[in-house]
């Protein structure tokens, strides 16, 4: 089976990835068939460059993307274009044309929904949620009593001492 996956490059603690098409049995950084793009998670936002035509070709012939590559291709709009080609809604030539990826919405742009538009939650669901929250709080208290309160700073000090 052929997979579309990430191949790690870059120095130690400075990952940079190539998006490659490789045989599923090949090692992560081993033999591959073709490089179809690059991904750099260290930039803000992460840098992605994918050859849409080749990605669509490989998806069309049955290559399976890994979860990480699926997310990248989905953000770039390639997965939806591949599905449209597969269903026959769009010819391949049209699908290859660059469609700008969907940009994430910045936190400042998020607007609170007025209460009149909020969906009303049924009373039974609210009661079940409150019961669950109470049970969860009780379990946390029991764990604190049994194991003591979790102190992140104390744990870091212990690790440094070792």
PDB file of C-alpha atoms in Angstrom:
ATOM      1  CA  UNK A   1       0.000   0.000   0.000  1.00  0.00           C
ATOM      2  CA  UNK A   2       1.228   3.502  -0.808  1.00  0.00           C
ATOM      3  CA  UNK A   3       1.076   6.206   1.874  1.00  0.00           C
ATOM      4  CA  UNK A   4       1.428   9.974   1.782  1.00  0.00           C
ATOM      5  CA  UNK A   5       3.336  10.858   4.934  1.00  0.00           C
ATOM      6  CA  UNK A   6       5.833  13.188   6.583  1.00  0.00           C
ATOM      7  CA  UNK A   7       9.570  12.545   6.267  1.00  0.00           C
ATOM      8  CA  UNK A   8      11.566  14.313   8.967  1.00  0.00           C
ATOM      9  CA  UNK A   9      14.471  16.515   7.951  1.00  0.00           C
ATOM     10  CA  UNK A  10      16.212  19.365   9.755  1.00  0.00           C
ATOM     11  CA  UNK A  11      18.611  19.477  12.663  1.00  0.00           C
ATOM     12  CA  UNK A  12      18.139  18.085  16.147  1.00  0.00           C
ATOM     13  CA  UNK A  13      15.203  19.806  17.894  1.00  0.00           C
ATOM     14  CA  UNK A  14      14.534  21.797  14.700  1.00  0.00           C
ATOM     15  CA  UNK A  15      12.115  19.629  12.744  1.00  0.00           C
ATOM     16  CA  UNK A  16      11.235  20.312   9.145  1.00  0.00           C
ATOM     17  CA  UNK A  17       9.273  17.794   7.110  1.00  0.00           C
ATOM     18  CA  UNK A  18       8.935  16.758   3.494  1.00  0.00           C
ATOM     19  CA  UNK A  19       5.551  15.447   2.405  1.00  0.00           C
ATOM     20  CA  UNK A  20       6.409  12.262   0.523  1.00  0.00           C
ATOM     21  CA  UNK A  21       4.699   9.368  -1.188  1.00  0.00           C
ATOM     22  CA  UNK A  22       6.218   6.113   0.076  1.00  0.00           C
ATOM     23  CA  UNK A  23       5.519   2.426   0.392  1.00  0.00           C
ATOM     24  CA  UNK A  24       3.843   1.783   3.767  1.00  0.00           C
ATOM     25  CA  UNK A  25       6.503  -0.774   4.729  1.00  0.00           C
ATOM     26  CA  UNK A  26       9.392   1.680   4.149  1.00  0.00           C
ATOM     27  CA  UNK A  27      10.922   3.367   7.241  1.00  0.00           C
ATOM     28  CA  UNK A  28       9.854   6.931   8.118  1.00  0.00           C
ATOM     29  CA  UNK A  29      12.999   8.545   6.750  1.00  0.00           C
ATOM     30  CA  UNK A  30      13.808   5.773   4.288  1.00  0.00           C
ATOM     31  CA  UNK A  31      13.078   5.083   0.639  1.00  0.00           C
ATOM     32  CA  UNK A  32      10.259   7.084  -0.945  1.00  0.00           C
ATOM     33  CA  UNK A  33       8.639   7.384  -4.356  1.00  0.00           C
ATOM     34  CA  UNK A  34       8.167  11.148  -4.706  1.00  0.00           C
ATOM     35  CA  UNK A  35       8.318  14.386  -2.704  1.00  0.00           C
ATOM     36  CA  UNK A  36       5.101  16.378  -3.145  1.00  0.00           C
ATOM     37  CA  UNK A  37       5.629  19.162  -0.623  1.00  0.00           C
ATOM     38  CA  UNK A  38       7.214  20.649   2.481  1.00  0.00           C
ATOM     39  CA  UNK A  39       5.949  21.436   5.993  1.00  0.00           C
ATOM     40  CA  UNK A  40       7.711  23.601   8.593  1.00  0.00           C
ATOM     41  CA  UNK A  41       5.897  23.591  11.956  1.00  0.00           C
ATOM     42  CA  UNK A  42       8.397  25.999  13.553  1.00  0.00           C
ATOM     43  CA  UNK A  43       7.133  29.128  11.779  1.00  0.00           C
ATOM     44  CA  UNK A  44       4.071  31.021  12.949  1.00  0.00           C
ATOM     45  CA  UNK A  45       1.785  30.095  11.224  1.00  0.00           C
ATOM     46  CA  UNK A  46       3.344  26.808  10.061  1.00  0.00           C
ATOM     47  CA  UNK A  47       4.663  26.941   6.481  1.00  0.00           C
ATOM     48  CA  UNK A  48       3.078  24.480   4.066  1.00  0.00           C
ATOM     49  CA  UNK A  49       3.890  24.053   0.379  1.00  0.00           C
ATOM     50  CA  UNK A  50       2.152  21.217  -1.493  1.00  0.00           C
ATOM     51  CA  UNK A  51       2.128  20.375  -5.196  1.00  0.00           C
ATOM     52  CA  UNK A  52      -1.660  20.073  -5.529  1.00  0.00           C
ATOM     53  CA  UNK A  53      -1.521  18.371  -8.919  1.00  0.00           C
ATOM     54  CA  UNK A  54       0.720  15.549  -7.677  1.00  0.00           C
ATOM     55  CA  UNK A  55      -1.209  15.227  -4.396  1.00  0.00           C
ATOM     56  CA  UNK A  56      -4.483  14.906  -6.323  1.00  0.00           C
ATOM     57  CA  UNK A  57      -2.890  12.345  -8.643  1.00  0.00           C
ATOM     58  CA  UNK A  58      -1.659  10.169  -5.755  1.00  0.00           C
ATOM     59  CA  UNK A  59      -4.944  10.453  -3.879  1.00  0.00           C
ATOM     60  CA  UNK A  60      -6.715   9.524  -7.119  1.00  0.00           C
ATOM     61  CA  UNK A  61      -4.687   6.330  -7.553  1.00  0.00           C
ATOM     62  CA  UNK A  62      -5.365   5.232  -3.980  1.00  0.00           C
ATOM     63  CA  UNK A  63      -2.496   6.551  -1.841  1.00  0.00           C
ATOM     64  CA  UNK A  64      -3.636   6.862   1.783  1.00  0.00           C
ATOM     65  CA  UNK A  65      -2.533   9.992   3.705  1.00  0.00           C
ATOM     66  CA  UNK A  66      -1.513   9.633   7.350  1.00  0.00           C
ATOM     67  CA  UNK A  67      -3.557  11.601   9.904  1.00  0.00           C
ATOM     68  CA  UNK A  68      -1.027  14.457  10.067  1.00  0.00           C
ATOM     69  CA  UNK A  69      -0.832  14.738   6.275  1.00  0.00           C
ATOM     70  CA  UNK A  70      -4.627  14.462   6.006  1.00  0.00           C
ATOM     71  CA  UNK A  71      -4.961  17.521   8.297  1.00  0.00           C
ATOM     72  CA  UNK A  72      -2.397  19.441   6.232  1.00  0.00           C
ATOM     73  CA  UNK A  73      -4.067  18.543   2.922  1.00  0.00           C
ATOM     74  CA  UNK A  74      -7.478  19.356   4.378  1.00  0.00           C
ATOM     75  CA  UNK A  75      -6.283  22.818   5.473  1.00  0.00           C
ATOM     76  CA  UNK A  76      -4.948  23.369   1.962  1.00  0.00           C
ATOM     77  CA  UNK A  77      -8.303  22.300   0.470  1.00  0.00           C
ATOM     78  CA  UNK A  78      -6.806  19.350  -1.417  1.00  0.00           C
ATOM     79  CA  UNK A  79      -8.823  16.588   0.280  1.00  0.00           C
ATOM     80  CA  UNK A  80     -12.150  18.221  -0.620  1.00  0.00           C
ATOM     81  CA  UNK A  81     -10.977  18.741  -4.211  1.00  0.00           C
ATOM     82  CA  UNK A  82      -9.888  15.079  -4.446  1.00  0.00           C
ATOM     83  CA  UNK A  83     -13.296  13.949  -3.199  1.00  0.00           C
ATOM     84  CA  UNK A  84     -15.041  16.226  -5.725  1.00  0.00           C
ATOM     85  CA  UNK A  85     -12.921  14.747  -8.550  1.00  0.00           C
ATOM     86  CA  UNK A  86     -13.678  11.223  -7.331  1.00  0.00           C
ATOM     87  CA  UNK A  87     -17.436  11.965  -7.333  1.00  0.00           C
ATOM     88  CA  UNK A  88     -17.135  13.429 -10.857  1.00  0.00           C
ATOM     89  CA  UNK A  89     -18.348  16.896  -9.834  1.00  0.00           C
ATOM     90  CA  UNK A  90     -15.147  18.652 -10.938  1.00  0.00           C
ATOM     91  CA  UNK A  91     -12.700  17.715 -13.709  1.00  0.00           C
ATOM     92  CA  UNK A  92      -9.098  17.182 -12.581  1.00  0.00           C
ATOM     93  CA  UNK A  93      -7.861  20.256 -14.478  1.00  0.00           C
ATOM     94  CA  UNK A  94     -10.265  22.495 -12.542  1.00  0.00           C
ATOM     95  CA  UNK A  95      -9.429  20.865  -9.209  1.00  0.00           C
ATOM     96  CA  UNK A  96      -5.714  21.540  -9.645  1.00  0.00           C
ATOM     97  CA  UNK A  97      -6.237  25.291  -9.855  1.00  0.00           C
ATOM     98  CA  UNK A  98      -5.010  26.922  -6.666  1.00  0.00           C
ATOM     99  CA  UNK A  99      -7.772  27.569  -4.178  1.00  0.00           C
ATOM    100  CA  UNK A 100      -6.617  29.655  -1.215  1.00  0.00           C
ATOM    101  CA  UNK A 101      -6.665  27.688   2.048  1.00  0.00           C
ATOM    102  CA  UNK A 102      -9.152  28.600   4.720  1.00  0.00           C
ATOM    103  CA  UNK A 103      -7.474  30.896   7.241  1.00  0.00           C
ATOM    104  CA  UNK A 104      -8.115  30.248  10.936  1.00  0.00           C
ATOM    105  CA  UNK A 105     -10.200  32.931  12.602  1.00  0.00           C
ATOM    106  CA  UNK A 106      -8.196  35.072  15.055  1.00  0.00           C
ATOM    107  CA  UNK A 107      -9.433  35.095  18.652  1.00  0.00           C
ATOM    108  CA  UNK A 108     -10.205  38.839  18.451  1.00  0.00           C
ATOM    109  CA  UNK A 109     -12.702  38.204  15.659  1.00  0.00           C
ATOM    110  CA  UNK A 110     -14.792  35.761  17.700  1.00  0.00           C
ATOM    111  CA  UNK A 111     -18.058  37.368  18.707  1.00  0.00           C
ATOM    112  CA  UNK A 112     -20.318  36.261  21.515  1.00  0.00           C
ATOM    113  CA  UNK A 113     -23.646  34.934  20.322  1.00  0.00           C
ATOM    114  CA  UNK A 114     -26.599  36.834  21.781  1.00  0.00           C
ATOM    115  CA  UNK A 115     -28.574  34.714  24.220  1.00  0.00           C
ATOM    116  CA  UNK A 116     -31.669  34.849  22.039  1.00  0.00           C
ATOM    117  CA  UNK A 117     -29.825  32.848  19.362  1.00  0.00           C
ATOM    118  CA  UNK A 118     -28.307  30.267  21.686  1.00  0.00           C
ATOM    119  CA  UNK A 119     -29.789  26.814  21.568  1.00  0.00           C
ATOM    120  CA  UNK A 120     -31.704  25.968  24.692  1.00  0.00           C
ATOM    121  CA  UNK A 121     -30.419  22.825  26.393  1.00  0.00           C
ATOM    122  CA  UNK A 122     -33.132  20.428  27.621  1.00  0.00           C
ATOM    123  CA  UNK A 123     -33.545  20.264  31.409  1.00  0.00           C
ATOM    124  CA  UNK A 124     -32.636  16.539  31.585  1.00  0.00           C
ATOM    125  CA  UNK A 125     -29.310  17.168  29.843  1.00  0.00           C
ATOM    126  CA  UNK A 126     -28.487  20.053  32.185  1.00  0.00           C
ATOM    127  CA  UNK A 127     -29.222  17.871  35.215  1.00  0.00           C
ATOM    128  CA  UNK A 128     -27.087  15.037  33.827  1.00  0.00           C
ATOM    129  CA  UNK A 129     -24.249  17.479  33.180  1.00  0.00           C
ATOM    130  CA  UNK A 130     -24.453  18.885  36.721  1.00  0.00           C
ATOM    131  CA  UNK A 131     -24.426  15.345  38.171  1.00  0.00           C
ATOM    132  CA  UNK A 132     -21.381  14.466  36.085  1.00  0.00           C
ATOM    133  CA  UNK A 133     -19.569  17.635  37.220  1.00  0.00           C
ATOM    134  CA  UNK A 134     -20.316  16.804  40.863  1.00  0.00           C
ATOM    135  CA  UNK A 135     -19.062  13.215  40.441  1.00  0.00           C
ATOM    136  CA  UNK A 136     -15.926  14.461  38.706  1.00  0.00           C
ATOM    137  CA  UNK A 137     -15.244  17.000  41.495  1.00  0.00           C
ATOM    138  CA  UNK A 138     -15.723  14.269  44.124  1.00  0.00           C
ATOM    139  CA  UNK A 139     -13.310  11.941  42.287  1.00  0.00           C
ATOM    140  CA  UNK A 140     -10.715  14.720  42.121  1.00  0.00           C
ATOM    141  CA  UNK A 141     -11.072  15.386  45.858  1.00  0.00           C
ATOM    142  CA  UNK A 142     -10.651  11.668  46.611  1.00  0.00           C
ATOM    143  CA  UNK A 143      -7.514  11.517  44.463  1.00  0.00           C
ATOM    144  CA  UNK A 144      -6.083  14.590  46.215  1.00  0.00           C
ATOM    145  CA  UNK A 145      -6.741  12.970  49.599  1.00  0.00           C
ATOM    146  CA  UNK A 146      -5.181   9.689  48.463  1.00  0.00           C
ATOM    147  CA  UNK A 147      -2.184  11.019  46.524  1.00  0.00           C
ATOM    148  CA  UNK A 148      -1.845  14.578  47.794  1.00  0.00           C
ATOM    149  CA  UNK A 149      -2.315  17.768  45.838  1.00  0.00           C
ATOM    150  CA  UNK A 150      -0.513  17.924  42.501  1.00  0.00           C
ATOM    151  CA  UNK A 151       2.259  20.510  42.587  1.00  0.00           C
ATOM    152  CA  UNK A 152       3.898  21.119  39.222  1.00  0.00           C
ATOM    153  CA  UNK A 153       6.733  23.235  40.669  1.00  0.00           C
ATOM    154  CA  UNK A 154       7.590  20.523  43.197  1.00  0.00           C
ATOM    155  CA  UNK A 155       7.767  17.936  40.398  1.00  0.00           C
ATOM    156  CA  UNK A 156      10.100  20.155  38.345  1.00  0.00           C
ATOM    157  CA  UNK A 157      12.379  20.621  41.365  1.00  0.00           C
ATOM    158  CA  UNK A 158      12.525  16.847  41.880  1.00  0.00           C
ATOM    159  CA  UNK A 159      13.460  16.328  38.213  1.00  0.00           C
ATOM    160  CA  UNK A 160      16.218  18.961  38.437  1.00  0.00           C
ATOM    161  CA  UNK A 161      17.610  17.311  41.587  1.00  0.00           C
ATOM    162  CA  UNK A 162      17.932  13.989  39.726  1.00  0.00           C
TER     163      UNK A 162
END
